[in-house]
mmCIF file of C-alpha atoms and ligand atoms in Angstrom:
data_model
loop_
_atom_site.group_PDB
_atom_site.id
_atom_site.type_symbol
_atom_site.label_atom_id
_atom_site.label_comp_id
_atom_site.label_asym_id
_atom_site.label_seq_id
_atom_site.Cartn_x
_atom_site.Cartn_y
_atom_site.Cartn_z
ATOM 1 C CA UNK A 1 72.348 59.571 4.211
ATOM 2 C CA UNK A 2 69.017 58.550 5.648
ATOM 3 C CA UNK A 3 66.660 57.030 3.133
ATOM 4 C CA UNK A 4 63.500 58.986 2.452
ATOM 5 C CA UNK A 5 60.342 57.554 3.907
ATOM 6 C CA UNK A 6 57.386 56.721 1.720
ATOM 7 C CA UNK A 7 53.880 55.346 2.263
ATOM 8 C CA UNK A 8 53.768 51.567 2.524
ATOM 9 C CA UNK A 9 54.254 49.798 -0.810
ATOM 10 C CA UNK A 10 55.645 52.872 -2.595
ATOM 11 C CA UNK A 11 59.208 51.598 -2.924
ATOM 12 C CA UNK A 12 58.097 48.208 -4.221
ATOM 13 C CA UNK A 13 55.853 49.811 -6.829
ATOM 14 C CA UNK A 14 58.612 52.243 -7.864
ATOM 15 C CA UNK A 15 61.038 49.373 -8.277
ATOM 16 C CA UNK A 16 58.566 47.360 -10.328
ATOM 17 C CA UNK A 17 58.015 50.394 -12.563
ATOM 18 C CA UNK A 18 61.768 50.860 -13.089
ATOM 19 C CA UNK A 19 62.087 47.235 -14.117
ATOM 20 C CA UNK A 20 59.065 47.348 -16.415
ATOM 21 C CA UNK A 21 60.234 50.573 -18.056
ATOM 22 C CA UNK A 22 63.684 49.200 -18.653
ATOM 23 C CA UNK A 23 62.239 46.283 -20.578
ATOM 24 C CA UNK A 24 59.456 48.325 -22.160
ATOM 25 C CA UNK A 25 56.806 46.000 -20.757
ATOM 26 C CA UNK A 26 53.197 46.418 -21.796
ATOM 27 C CA UNK A 27 51.223 48.563 -19.351
ATOM 28 C CA UNK A 28 47.537 49.278 -18.804
ATOM 29 C CA UNK A 29 46.580 52.226 -16.597
ATOM 30 C CA UNK A 30 43.012 52.349 -15.359
ATOM 31 C CA UNK A 31 41.900 55.469 -13.500
ATOM 32 C CA UNK A 32 38.772 56.983 -12.054
ATOM 33 C CA UNK A 33 37.290 59.598 -14.396
ATOM 34 C CA UNK A 34 37.464 62.614 -12.078
ATOM 35 C CA UNK A 35 40.425 64.999 -12.058
ATOM 36 C CA UNK A 36 42.237 63.076 -9.310
ATOM 37 C CA UNK A 37 41.994 59.854 -11.303
ATOM 38 C CA UNK A 38 42.855 61.521 -14.592
ATOM 39 C CA UNK A 39 45.886 63.354 -13.174
ATOM 40 C CA UNK A 40 47.019 60.092 -11.548
ATOM 41 C CA UNK A 41 46.930 58.376 -14.930
ATOM 42 C CA UNK A 42 48.821 61.211 -16.626
ATOM 43 C CA UNK A 43 51.546 61.351 -13.945
ATOM 44 C CA UNK A 44 52.054 57.587 -14.076
ATOM 45 C CA UNK A 45 52.127 57.500 -17.869
ATOM 46 C CA UNK A 46 54.571 60.408 -18.049
ATOM 47 C CA UNK A 47 56.786 58.670 -15.504
ATOM 48 C CA UNK A 48 56.983 55.611 -17.762
ATOM 49 C CA UNK A 49 57.753 57.810 -20.788
ATOM 50 C CA UNK A 50 60.483 59.589 -18.864
ATOM 51 C CA UNK A 51 62.087 56.323 -17.852
ATOM 52 C CA UNK A 52 61.829 54.897 -21.337
ATOM 53 C CA UNK A 53 61.198 57.363 -24.198
ATOM 54 C CA UNK A 54 60.305 54.475 -26.505
ATOM 55 C CA UNK A 55 56.894 54.482 -24.826
ATOM 56 C CA UNK A 56 56.285 57.784 -26.634
ATOM 57 C CA UNK A 57 56.431 56.023 -29.956
ATOM 58 C CA UNK A 58 54.975 52.592 -29.435
ATOM 59 C CA UNK A 59 51.524 51.775 -28.212
ATOM 60 C CA UNK A 60 52.631 49.875 -25.135
ATOM 61 C CA UNK A 61 50.841 52.027 -22.590
ATOM 62 C CA UNK A 62 47.071 51.850 -22.764
ATOM 63 C CA UNK A 63 44.847 54.008 -20.604
ATOM 64 C CA UNK A 64 41.173 53.565 -19.748
ATOM 65 C CA UNK A 65 38.567 55.488 -17.776
ATOM 66 C CA UNK A 66 35.274 53.869 -16.778
ATOM 67 C CA UNK A 67 31.977 55.277 -17.928
ATOM 68 C CA UNK A 68 30.356 55.573 -14.514
ATOM 69 C CA UNK A 69 26.834 55.450 -15.863
ATOM 70 C CA UNK A 70 27.378 52.116 -17.588
ATOM 71 C CA UNK A 71 30.244 50.520 -15.688
ATOM 72 C CA UNK A 72 29.787 51.988 -12.229
ATOM 73 C CA UNK A 73 32.738 52.896 -10.041
ATOM 74 C CA UNK A 74 36.075 51.105 -10.129
ATOM 75 C CA UNK A 75 37.212 48.112 -12.150
ATOM 76 C CA UNK A 76 34.479 46.376 -14.125
ATOM 77 C CA UNK A 77 34.208 43.032 -15.886
ATOM 78 C CA UNK A 78 33.455 45.001 -19.018
ATOM 79 C CA UNK A 79 36.895 46.630 -18.885
ATOM 80 C CA UNK A 80 38.641 43.347 -18.128
ATOM 81 C CA UNK A 81 36.978 41.764 -21.163
ATOM 82 C CA UNK A 82 38.037 44.728 -23.249
ATOM 83 C CA UNK A 83 41.726 44.241 -22.363
ATOM 84 C CA UNK A 84 42.036 40.503 -21.804
ATOM 85 C CA UNK A 85 43.898 39.927 -25.077
ATOM 86 C CA UNK A 86 46.689 42.189 -23.773
ATOM 87 C CA UNK A 87 47.812 39.693 -21.108
ATOM 88 C CA UNK A 88 50.459 39.247 -19.903
ATOM 89 C CA UNK A 89 50.950 42.864 -18.872
ATOM 90 C CA UNK A 90 51.277 45.215 -15.936
ATOM 91 C CA UNK A 91 47.878 46.516 -14.848
ATOM 92 C CA UNK A 92 47.525 49.653 -12.702
ATOM 93 C CA UNK A 93 44.336 50.823 -11.017
ATOM 94 C CA UNK A 94 44.731 54.397 -9.721
ATOM 95 C CA UNK A 95 42.293 56.357 -7.533
ATOM 96 C CA UNK A 96 40.159 53.208 -7.284
ATOM 97 C CA UNK A 97 40.574 49.464 -6.968
ATOM 98 C CA UNK A 98 40.807 48.834 -3.227
ATOM 99 C CA UNK A 99 37.157 47.667 -3.185
ATOM 100 C CA UNK A 100 37.437 45.543 -6.354
ATOM 101 C CA UNK A 101 38.056 42.196 -4.635
ATOM 102 C CA UNK A 102 36.423 40.031 -7.330
ATOM 103 C CA UNK A 103 37.725 42.011 -10.278
ATOM 104 C CA UNK A 104 41.348 41.965 -9.097
ATOM 105 C CA UNK A 105 41.108 38.218 -8.638
ATOM 106 C CA UNK A 106 39.829 37.899 -12.178
ATOM 107 C CA UNK A 107 42.471 40.282 -13.560
ATOM 108 C CA UNK A 108 45.181 38.069 -12.094
ATOM 109 C CA UNK A 109 43.572 35.010 -13.595
ATOM 110 C CA UNK A 110 43.561 36.685 -17.005
ATOM 111 C CA UNK A 111 47.318 37.144 -16.659
ATOM 112 C CA UNK A 112 47.630 40.733 -15.453
ATOM 113 C CA UNK A 113 50.178 41.614 -12.814
ATOM 114 C CA UNK A 114 48.063 43.960 -10.696
ATOM 115 C CA UNK A 115 49.080 47.155 -8.893
ATOM 116 C CA UNK A 116 46.649 49.386 -7.002
ATOM 117 C CA UNK A 117 47.444 52.966 -5.983
ATOM 118 C CA UNK A 118 44.356 54.157 -4.143
ATOM 119 C CA UNK A 119 43.517 56.517 -1.296
ATOM 120 C CA UNK A 120 40.055 55.244 -0.467
ATOM 121 C CA UNK A 121 39.568 53.521 2.870
ATOM 122 C CA UNK A 122 39.225 49.751 2.474
ATOM 123 C CA UNK A 123 35.749 48.306 3.043
ATOM 124 C CA UNK A 124 35.278 45.019 4.904
ATOM 125 C CA UNK A 125 36.898 43.046 2.130
ATOM 126 C CA UNK A 126 40.128 44.348 0.606
ATOM 127 C CA UNK A 127 41.339 43.616 -2.912
ATOM 128 C CA UNK A 128 44.594 41.648 -3.010
ATOM 129 C CA UNK A 129 46.666 42.969 -5.894
ATOM 130 C CA UNK A 130 50.300 41.955 -6.418
ATOM 131 C CA UNK A 131 51.361 45.378 -5.112
ATOM 132 C CA UNK A 132 49.375 47.957 -3.179
ATOM 133 C CA UNK A 133 49.744 51.559 -2.062
ATOM 134 C CA UNK A 134 46.862 52.823 0.077
ATOM 135 C CA UNK A 135 47.702 54.743 3.260
ATOM 136 C CA UNK A 136 44.254 53.905 4.621
ATOM 137 C CA UNK A 137 45.155 50.208 4.716
ATOM 138 C CA UNK A 138 45.850 48.372 7.948
ATOM 139 C CA UNK A 139 49.480 48.457 8.997
ATOM 140 C CA UNK A 140 50.354 51.751 7.294
ATOM 141 C CA UNK A 141 53.248 53.353 9.148
ATOM 142 C CA UNK A 142 53.697 56.556 7.153
ATOM 143 C CA UNK A 143 52.602 59.452 9.387
ATOM 144 C CA UNK A 144 50.448 61.283 6.830
ATOM 145 C CA UNK A 145 47.516 59.432 5.273
ATOM 146 C CA UNK A 146 45.236 62.044 3.680
ATOM 147 C CA UNK A 147 46.781 62.093 0.210
ATOM 148 C CA UNK A 148 44.758 62.413 -2.976
ATOM 149 C CA UNK A 149 45.476 59.460 -5.259
ATOM 150 C CA UNK A 150 47.623 61.731 -7.387
ATOM 151 C CA UNK A 151 49.773 62.575 -4.358
ATOM 152 C CA UNK A 152 50.505 58.873 -3.926
ATOM 153 C CA UNK A 153 51.319 58.428 -7.609
ATOM 154 C CA UNK A 154 53.624 61.418 -7.326
ATOM 155 C CA UNK A 155 55.352 59.807 -4.324
ATOM 156 C CA UNK A 156 55.871 56.679 -6.430
ATOM 157 C CA UNK A 157 57.359 58.836 -9.198
ATOM 158 C CA UNK A 158 59.584 60.681 -6.743
ATOM 159 C CA UNK A 159 60.822 57.367 -5.371
ATOM 160 C CA UNK A 160 61.467 55.983 -8.863
ATOM 161 C CA UNK A 161 63.371 59.131 -9.847
ATOM 162 C CA UNK A 162 65.395 59.221 -6.623
ATOM 163 C CA UNK A 163 69.136 59.003 -7.306
ATOM 164 C CA UNK A 164 68.637 59.872 -10.972
ATOM 165 C CA UNK A 165 69.902 62.994 -12.649
ATOM 166 C CA UNK A 166 66.712 64.311 -14.215
ATOM 167 C CA UNK A 167 66.509 68.104 -14.177
ATOM 168 C CA UNK A 168 64.114 69.674 -11.685
ATOM 169 C CA UNK A 169 61.547 70.731 -14.327
ATOM 170 C CA UNK A 170 60.809 67.084 -14.979
ATOM 171 C CA UNK A 171 59.345 66.774 -11.495
ATOM 172 C CA UNK A 172 57.657 70.161 -11.771
ATOM 173 C CA UNK A 173 55.670 68.959 -14.740
ATOM 174 C CA UNK A 174 54.247 66.185 -12.571
ATOM 175 C CA UNK A 175 53.829 68.450 -9.543
ATOM 176 C CA UNK A 176 51.570 70.958 -11.306
ATOM 177 C CA UNK A 177 49.056 68.169 -11.936
ATOM 178 C CA UNK A 178 49.517 66.808 -8.420
ATOM 179 C CA UNK A 179 48.620 70.208 -6.969
ATOM 180 C CA UNK A 180 45.532 70.723 -9.125
ATOM 181 C CA UNK A 181 44.141 67.255 -8.450
ATOM 182 C CA UNK A 182 44.835 67.411 -4.703
ATOM 183 C CA UNK A 183 42.888 70.689 -4.597
ATOM 184 C CA UNK A 184 40.168 69.206 -6.772
ATOM 185 C CA UNK A 185 39.684 66.221 -4.470
ATOM 186 C CA UNK A 186 39.344 68.639 -1.505
ATOM 187 C CA UNK A 187 42.022 66.885 0.510
ATOM 188 C CA UNK A 188 43.163 68.573 3.766
ATOM 189 C CA UNK A 189 45.939 71.013 2.915
ATOM 190 C CA UNK A 190 48.413 70.131 5.614
ATOM 191 C CA UNK A 191 51.733 68.301 5.937
ATOM 192 C CA UNK A 192 52.611 66.416 2.725
ATOM 193 C CA UNK A 193 49.640 67.828 0.824
ATOM 194 C CA UNK A 194 50.618 71.370 1.776
ATOM 195 C CA UNK A 195 54.094 70.778 0.415
ATOM 196 C CA UNK A 196 52.873 69.116 -2.801
ATOM 197 C CA UNK A 197 50.311 71.858 -3.460
ATOM 198 C CA UNK A 198 52.736 74.710 -2.706
ATOM 199 C CA UNK A 199 55.404 73.278 -4.978
ATOM 200 C CA UNK A 200 52.880 72.368 -7.665
ATOM 201 C CA UNK A 201 51.184 75.777 -7.706
ATOM 202 C CA UNK A 202 54.608 77.317 -8.016
ATOM 203 C CA UNK A 203 55.360 75.043 -10.958
ATOM 204 C CA UNK A 204 52.040 76.009 -12.536
ATOM 205 C CA UNK A 205 53.256 79.617 -12.827
ATOM 206 C CA UNK A 206 55.773 78.512 -15.438
ATOM 207 C CA UNK A 207 53.906 75.547 -16.911
ATOM 208 C CA UNK A 208 54.821 74.468 -20.420
ATOM 209 C CA UNK A 209 51.854 72.111 -20.754
ATOM 210 C CA UNK A 210 49.828 73.325 -23.760
ATOM 211 C CA UNK A 211 46.531 72.186 -22.209
ATOM 212 C CA UNK A 212 47.044 74.174 -19.021
ATOM 213 C CA UNK A 213 48.397 77.170 -20.929
ATOM 214 C CA UNK A 214 45.233 77.186 -23.056
ATOM 215 C CA UNK A 215 42.946 77.075 -20.020
ATOM 216 C CA UNK A 216 44.942 79.868 -18.385
ATOM 217 C CA UNK A 217 44.867 82.002 -21.513
ATOM 218 C CA UNK A 218 41.226 81.432 -22.501
ATOM 219 C CA UNK A 219 39.994 81.900 -18.934
ATOM 220 C CA UNK A 220 42.276 84.905 -18.323
ATOM 221 C CA UNK A 221 43.184 83.136 -15.121
ATOM 222 C CA UNK A 222 44.869 84.974 -12.288
ATOM 223 C CA UNK A 223 47.061 82.203 -10.875
ATOM 224 C CA UNK A 224 47.327 83.997 -7.521
ATOM 225 C CA UNK A 225 43.583 83.652 -6.943
ATOM 226 C CA UNK A 226 42.162 80.417 -5.584
ATOM 227 C CA UNK A 227 38.682 81.099 -6.953
ATOM 228 C CA UNK A 228 40.079 81.461 -10.458
ATOM 229 C CA UNK A 229 42.041 78.244 -10.159
ATOM 230 C CA UNK A 230 38.991 76.313 -8.997
ATOM 231 C CA UNK A 231 36.488 77.802 -11.418
ATOM 232 C CA UNK A 232 38.615 78.264 -14.513
ATOM 233 C CA UNK A 233 41.083 75.384 -14.392
ATOM 234 C CA UNK A 234 39.862 72.652 -12.067
ATOM 235 C CA UNK A 235 36.141 72.839 -12.918
ATOM 236 C CA UNK A 236 36.572 72.489 -16.719
ATOM 237 C CA UNK A 237 39.065 69.650 -16.205
ATOM 238 C CA UNK A 238 36.593 67.959 -13.875
ATOM 239 C CA UNK A 239 33.525 68.213 -16.074
ATOM 240 C CA UNK A 240 35.248 66.147 -18.722
ATOM 241 C CA UNK A 241 33.329 63.644 -20.751
ATOM 242 C CA UNK A 242 34.617 60.380 -22.097
ATOM 243 C CA UNK A 243 35.204 59.527 -25.729
ATOM 244 C CA UNK A 244 35.604 55.767 -26.117
ATOM 245 C CA UNK A 245 36.676 55.484 -22.489
ATOM 246 C CA UNK A 246 39.294 58.229 -22.743
ATOM 247 C CA UNK A 247 38.577 61.326 -20.665
ATOM 248 C CA UNK A 248 38.689 64.551 -22.633
ATOM 249 C CA UNK A 249 40.704 66.165 -19.830
ATOM 250 C CA UNK A 250 43.278 63.435 -20.267
ATOM 251 C CA UNK A 251 43.504 64.367 -23.958
ATOM 252 C CA UNK A 252 43.903 68.034 -23.034
ATOM 253 C CA UNK A 253 46.567 67.437 -20.392
ATOM 254 C CA UNK A 254 48.633 65.186 -22.670
ATOM 255 C CA UNK A 255 48.229 67.226 -25.884
ATOM 256 C CA UNK A 256 51.537 68.476 -27.302
ATOM 257 C CA UNK A 257 50.212 70.793 -29.966
ATOM 258 C CA UNK A 258 49.180 74.264 -28.705
ATOM 259 C CA UNK A 259 46.677 74.531 -31.545
ATOM 260 C CA UNK A 260 44.910 71.268 -30.707
ATOM 261 C CA UNK A 261 45.093 72.068 -27.013
ATOM 262 C CA UNK A 262 43.262 75.328 -27.576
ATOM 263 C CA UNK A 263 40.414 73.599 -29.404
ATOM 264 C CA UNK A 264 40.115 71.000 -26.653
ATOM 265 C CA UNK A 265 40.262 73.631 -23.921
ATOM 266 C CA UNK A 266 37.506 75.647 -25.582
ATOM 267 C CA UNK A 267 35.350 72.543 -25.633
ATOM 268 C CA UNK A 268 35.947 71.773 -21.953
ATOM 269 C CA UNK A 269 35.190 75.365 -20.957
ATOM 270 C CA UNK A 270 31.930 75.262 -22.905
ATOM 271 C CA UNK A 271 30.908 71.925 -21.404
ATOM 272 C CA UNK A 272 31.650 73.236 -17.940
ATOM 273 C CA UNK A 273 29.324 76.195 -18.548
ATOM 274 C CA UNK A 274 26.584 73.841 -19.713
ATOM 275 C CA UNK A 275 27.101 71.622 -16.688
ATOM 276 C CA UNK A 276 26.870 74.612 -14.362
ATOM 277 C CA UNK A 277 23.573 75.650 -15.918
ATOM 278 C CA UNK A 278 22.134 72.138 -15.470
ATOM 279 C CA UNK A 279 23.326 72.034 -11.874
ATOM 280 C CA UNK A 280 21.694 75.374 -11.114
ATOM 281 C CA UNK A 281 18.393 74.317 -12.641
ATOM 282 C CA UNK A 282 18.348 70.937 -10.904
ATOM 283 C CA UNK A 283 19.250 72.522 -7.600
ATOM 284 C CA UNK A 284 16.381 74.989 -7.821
ATOM 285 C CA UNK A 285 13.918 72.214 -8.611
ATOM 286 C CA UNK A 286 15.132 70.111 -5.730
ATOM 287 C CA UNK A 287 15.043 72.974 -3.237
ATOM 288 C CA UNK A 288 11.450 73.700 -4.218
ATOM 289 C CA UNK A 289 10.501 70.085 -3.700
ATOM 290 C CA UNK A 290 12.284 69.809 -0.373
ATOM 291 C CA UNK A 291 10.818 73.055 0.954
ATOM 292 C CA UNK A 292 7.354 71.936 -0.054
ATOM 293 C CA UNK A 293 7.081 68.527 1.525
ATOM 294 C CA UNK A 294 10.276 67.244 3.111
ATOM 295 C CA UNK A 295 11.676 70.006 5.221
ATOM 296 C CA UNK A 296 11.483 68.047 8.470
ATOM 297 C CA UNK A 297 12.998 64.764 7.281
ATOM 298 C CA UNK A 298 16.274 63.432 8.656
ATOM 299 C CA UNK A 299 17.899 63.078 5.271
ATOM 300 C CA UNK A 300 17.422 63.974 1.627
ATOM 301 C CA UNK A 301 16.855 60.968 -0.641
ATOM 302 C CA UNK A 302 15.881 61.844 -4.197
ATOM 303 C CA UNK A 303 15.673 59.829 -7.399
ATOM 304 C CA UNK A 304 15.448 61.106 -10.945
ATOM 305 C CA UNK A 305 16.051 59.673 -14.380
ATOM 306 C CA UNK A 306 17.357 62.809 -16.060
ATOM 307 C CA UNK A 307 20.122 64.107 -13.803
ATOM 308 C CA UNK A 308 23.593 63.816 -15.331
ATOM 309 C CA UNK A 309 25.661 61.427 -13.201
ATOM 310 C CA UNK A 310 28.841 63.574 -13.159
ATOM 311 C CA UNK A 311 26.828 66.460 -11.666
ATOM 312 C CA UNK A 312 25.269 64.456 -8.822
ATOM 313 C CA UNK A 313 28.163 65.007 -6.418
ATOM 314 C CA UNK A 314 28.171 68.762 -6.914
ATOM 315 C CA UNK A 315 24.413 69.037 -6.471
ATOM 316 C CA UNK A 316 24.533 66.846 -3.365
ATOM 317 C CA UNK A 317 27.308 69.030 -1.877
ATOM 318 C CA UNK A 318 25.232 72.170 -2.407
ATOM 319 C CA UNK A 319 22.160 70.603 -0.789
ATOM 320 C CA UNK A 320 24.306 69.522 2.147
ATOM 321 C CA UNK A 321 25.540 73.104 2.569
ATOM 322 C CA UNK A 322 21.968 74.377 2.664
ATOM 323 C CA UNK A 323 20.227 71.695 4.749
ATOM 324 C CA UNK A 324 23.116 70.241 6.800
ATOM 325 C CA UNK A 325 21.771 66.699 6.635
ATOM 326 C CA UNK A 326 22.717 63.560 4.690
ATOM 327 C CA UNK A 327 21.991 63.808 0.963
ATOM 328 C CA UNK A 328 21.543 60.800 -1.342
ATOM 329 C CA UNK A 329 20.875 61.573 -5.002
ATOM 330 C CA UNK A 330 20.086 58.766 -7.444
ATOM 331 C CA UNK A 331 20.212 58.828 -11.202
ATOM 332 C CA UNK A 332 17.778 56.147 -12.267
ATOM 333 C CA UNK A 333 18.769 53.874 -15.134
ATOM 334 C CA UNK A 334 16.790 51.086 -16.785
ATOM 335 C CA UNK A 335 17.329 48.592 -13.997
ATOM 336 C CA UNK A 336 19.803 50.143 -11.611
ATOM 337 C CA UNK A 337 20.402 53.558 -10.109
ATOM 338 C CA UNK A 338 23.690 55.284 -9.404
ATOM 339 C CA UNK A 339 23.934 57.353 -6.234
ATOM 340 C CA UNK A 340 26.181 60.133 -5.051
ATOM 341 C CA UNK A 341 25.984 60.946 -1.341
ATOM 342 C CA UNK A 342 27.299 63.789 0.817
ATOM 343 C CA UNK A 343 27.160 63.892 4.614
ATOM 344 C CA UNK A 344 27.760 66.293 7.495
ATOM 345 C CA UNK A 345 31.102 65.666 9.184
ATOM 346 C CA UNK A 346 29.645 64.022 12.278
ATOM 347 C CA UNK A 347 28.069 61.249 10.177
ATOM 348 C CA UNK A 348 29.717 58.399 8.275
ATOM 349 C CA UNK A 349 28.151 57.641 4.887
ATOM 350 C CA UNK A 350 30.302 54.581 4.231
ATOM 351 C CA UNK A 351 29.165 53.075 7.549
ATOM 352 C CA UNK A 352 25.550 53.844 6.615
ATOM 353 C CA UNK A 353 25.964 52.086 3.265
ATOM 354 C CA UNK A 354 27.626 49.076 4.899
ATOM 355 C CA UNK A 355 24.692 48.758 7.299
ATOM 356 C CA UNK A 356 22.310 48.753 4.310
ATOM 357 C CA UNK A 357 24.478 46.797 1.913
ATOM 358 C CA UNK A 358 21.925 44.048 1.338
ATOM 359 C CA UNK A 359 20.045 46.529 -0.858
ATOM 360 C CA UNK A 360 23.155 47.549 -2.789
ATOM 361 C CA UNK A 361 25.100 46.194 -5.762
ATOM 362 C CA UNK A 362 28.269 48.192 -5.064
ATOM 363 C CA UNK A 363 29.280 50.960 -2.675
ATOM 364 C CA UNK A 364 32.386 52.873 -1.688
ATOM 365 C CA UNK A 365 34.037 56.236 -1.161
ATOM 366 C CA UNK A 366 34.928 58.386 1.831
ATOM 367 C CA UNK A 367 32.739 58.894 4.955
ATOM 368 C CA UNK A 368 31.645 62.447 3.963
ATOM 369 C CA UNK A 369 31.454 61.730 0.196
ATOM 370 C CA UNK A 370 30.490 58.324 -1.051
ATOM 371 C CA UNK A 371 28.351 56.522 -3.557
ATOM 372 C CA UNK A 372 26.613 53.313 -4.459
ATOM 373 C CA UNK A 373 24.667 51.450 -7.074
ATOM 374 C CA UNK A 374 21.342 49.736 -6.356
ATOM 375 C CA UNK A 375 18.610 47.892 -8.223
ATOM 376 C CA UNK A 376 15.668 50.220 -8.792
ATOM 377 C CA UNK A 377 13.391 47.712 -7.070
ATOM 378 C CA UNK A 378 15.483 48.022 -3.887
ATOM 379 C CA UNK A 379 15.336 51.822 -3.612
ATOM 380 C CA UNK A 380 12.299 52.024 -1.277
ATOM 381 C CA UNK A 381 13.865 49.493 1.112
ATOM 382 C CA UNK A 382 17.200 51.253 0.935
ATOM 383 C CA UNK A 383 15.547 54.563 1.839
ATOM 384 C CA UNK A 384 13.889 52.960 4.889
ATOM 385 C CA UNK A 385 17.140 51.334 5.934
ATOM 386 C CA UNK A 386 19.126 54.580 5.702
ATOM 387 C CA UNK A 387 16.400 56.445 7.551
ATOM 388 C CA UNK A 388 16.577 53.862 10.335
ATOM 389 C CA UNK A 389 20.349 54.211 10.455
ATOM 390 C CA UNK A 390 20.295 58.002 10.782
ATOM 391 C CA UNK A 391 17.490 57.881 13.362
ATOM 392 C CA UNK A 392 19.754 55.732 15.560
ATOM 393 C CA UNK A 393 22.670 58.132 15.047
ATOM 394 C CA UNK A 394 20.546 61.084 16.143
ATOM 395 C CA UNK A 395 19.505 59.225 19.300
ATOM 396 C CA UNK A 396 23.125 58.446 20.129
ATOM 397 C CA UNK A 397 24.222 62.060 20.010
HETATM 398 MN MN1 LIG B 401 40.423 60.560 -5.559
#
């Protein structure tokens, strides 16, 4: 029988997981705090628990989500300090990590064995973990590369469970999350993603996960309708807040008690409504401002100190839909600002940020949806630099 093919690094990671689970090694899973990152963490954690049920009882798997406003995107020194006493252990970064060159170096020094499962394209410098899955890396031979991070984690799980006799529903439980997070990350629904989403949406019809059942029940969700799935399941899961670096959606998705799950789900639904109201209000204010004095500009570059960071991406996407030009929205902090950017498909935001990186602290993401962090004092120069970049692009076309 021909062996199944997997993205580069998948088999090595699966093997390392099997070995770690057998011995019950200590594991830290660090994920981005959006639904793709959260689902990636849940799938990986549940894989470990499947392989070794003792993980359900001991405290040997620790999970952590970064507070983007304070820690920025990806692995931070703050997080490494928080966990350094845990070394030696197996450290996973999922849905982030490929850009964390310095932090991965430091993690290794602390005594972590490091594994990155990411789907972001590498920037100029690539982190060098002990093991890596990222189909956007150089030398990838797998034909499909547009996975969400959760799709890659699922592939790792599938590979680890290959040749085992687990019943099919075990995989279905992981697939339902894979489908939701792949949809949430707006990945192209073709080839592998199409298959993962079709199977996962099918699994969702008979889900036993109390958290998802609560969302379905409270939202009176029609699972045949895409709009319902996006607005009533994915949106509340995505507007999650963090409590002590644990995402509330993570708590909901891993909750065993239907009663607790219902309380959590109610909270997420309420928070999502509040977030939507803030987004609407902010959007109206911004549109007014843009219509008044910036209608002709090449890009939208706005800074404010009261926008909620998790809403920036959504607001930027809506402005992009209306104005069809690059949008950079900054939430201003005391010294630094966090930016979420959205761009038309013929422009590359990551390239723009690279060209202006001397004004940035960190940057990353995908060409049409990216972000960065900059010192407040650098914002005027950054705006000029980006303007210059887009002026050149317009001339070229
Ligand atoms: Mn992602």
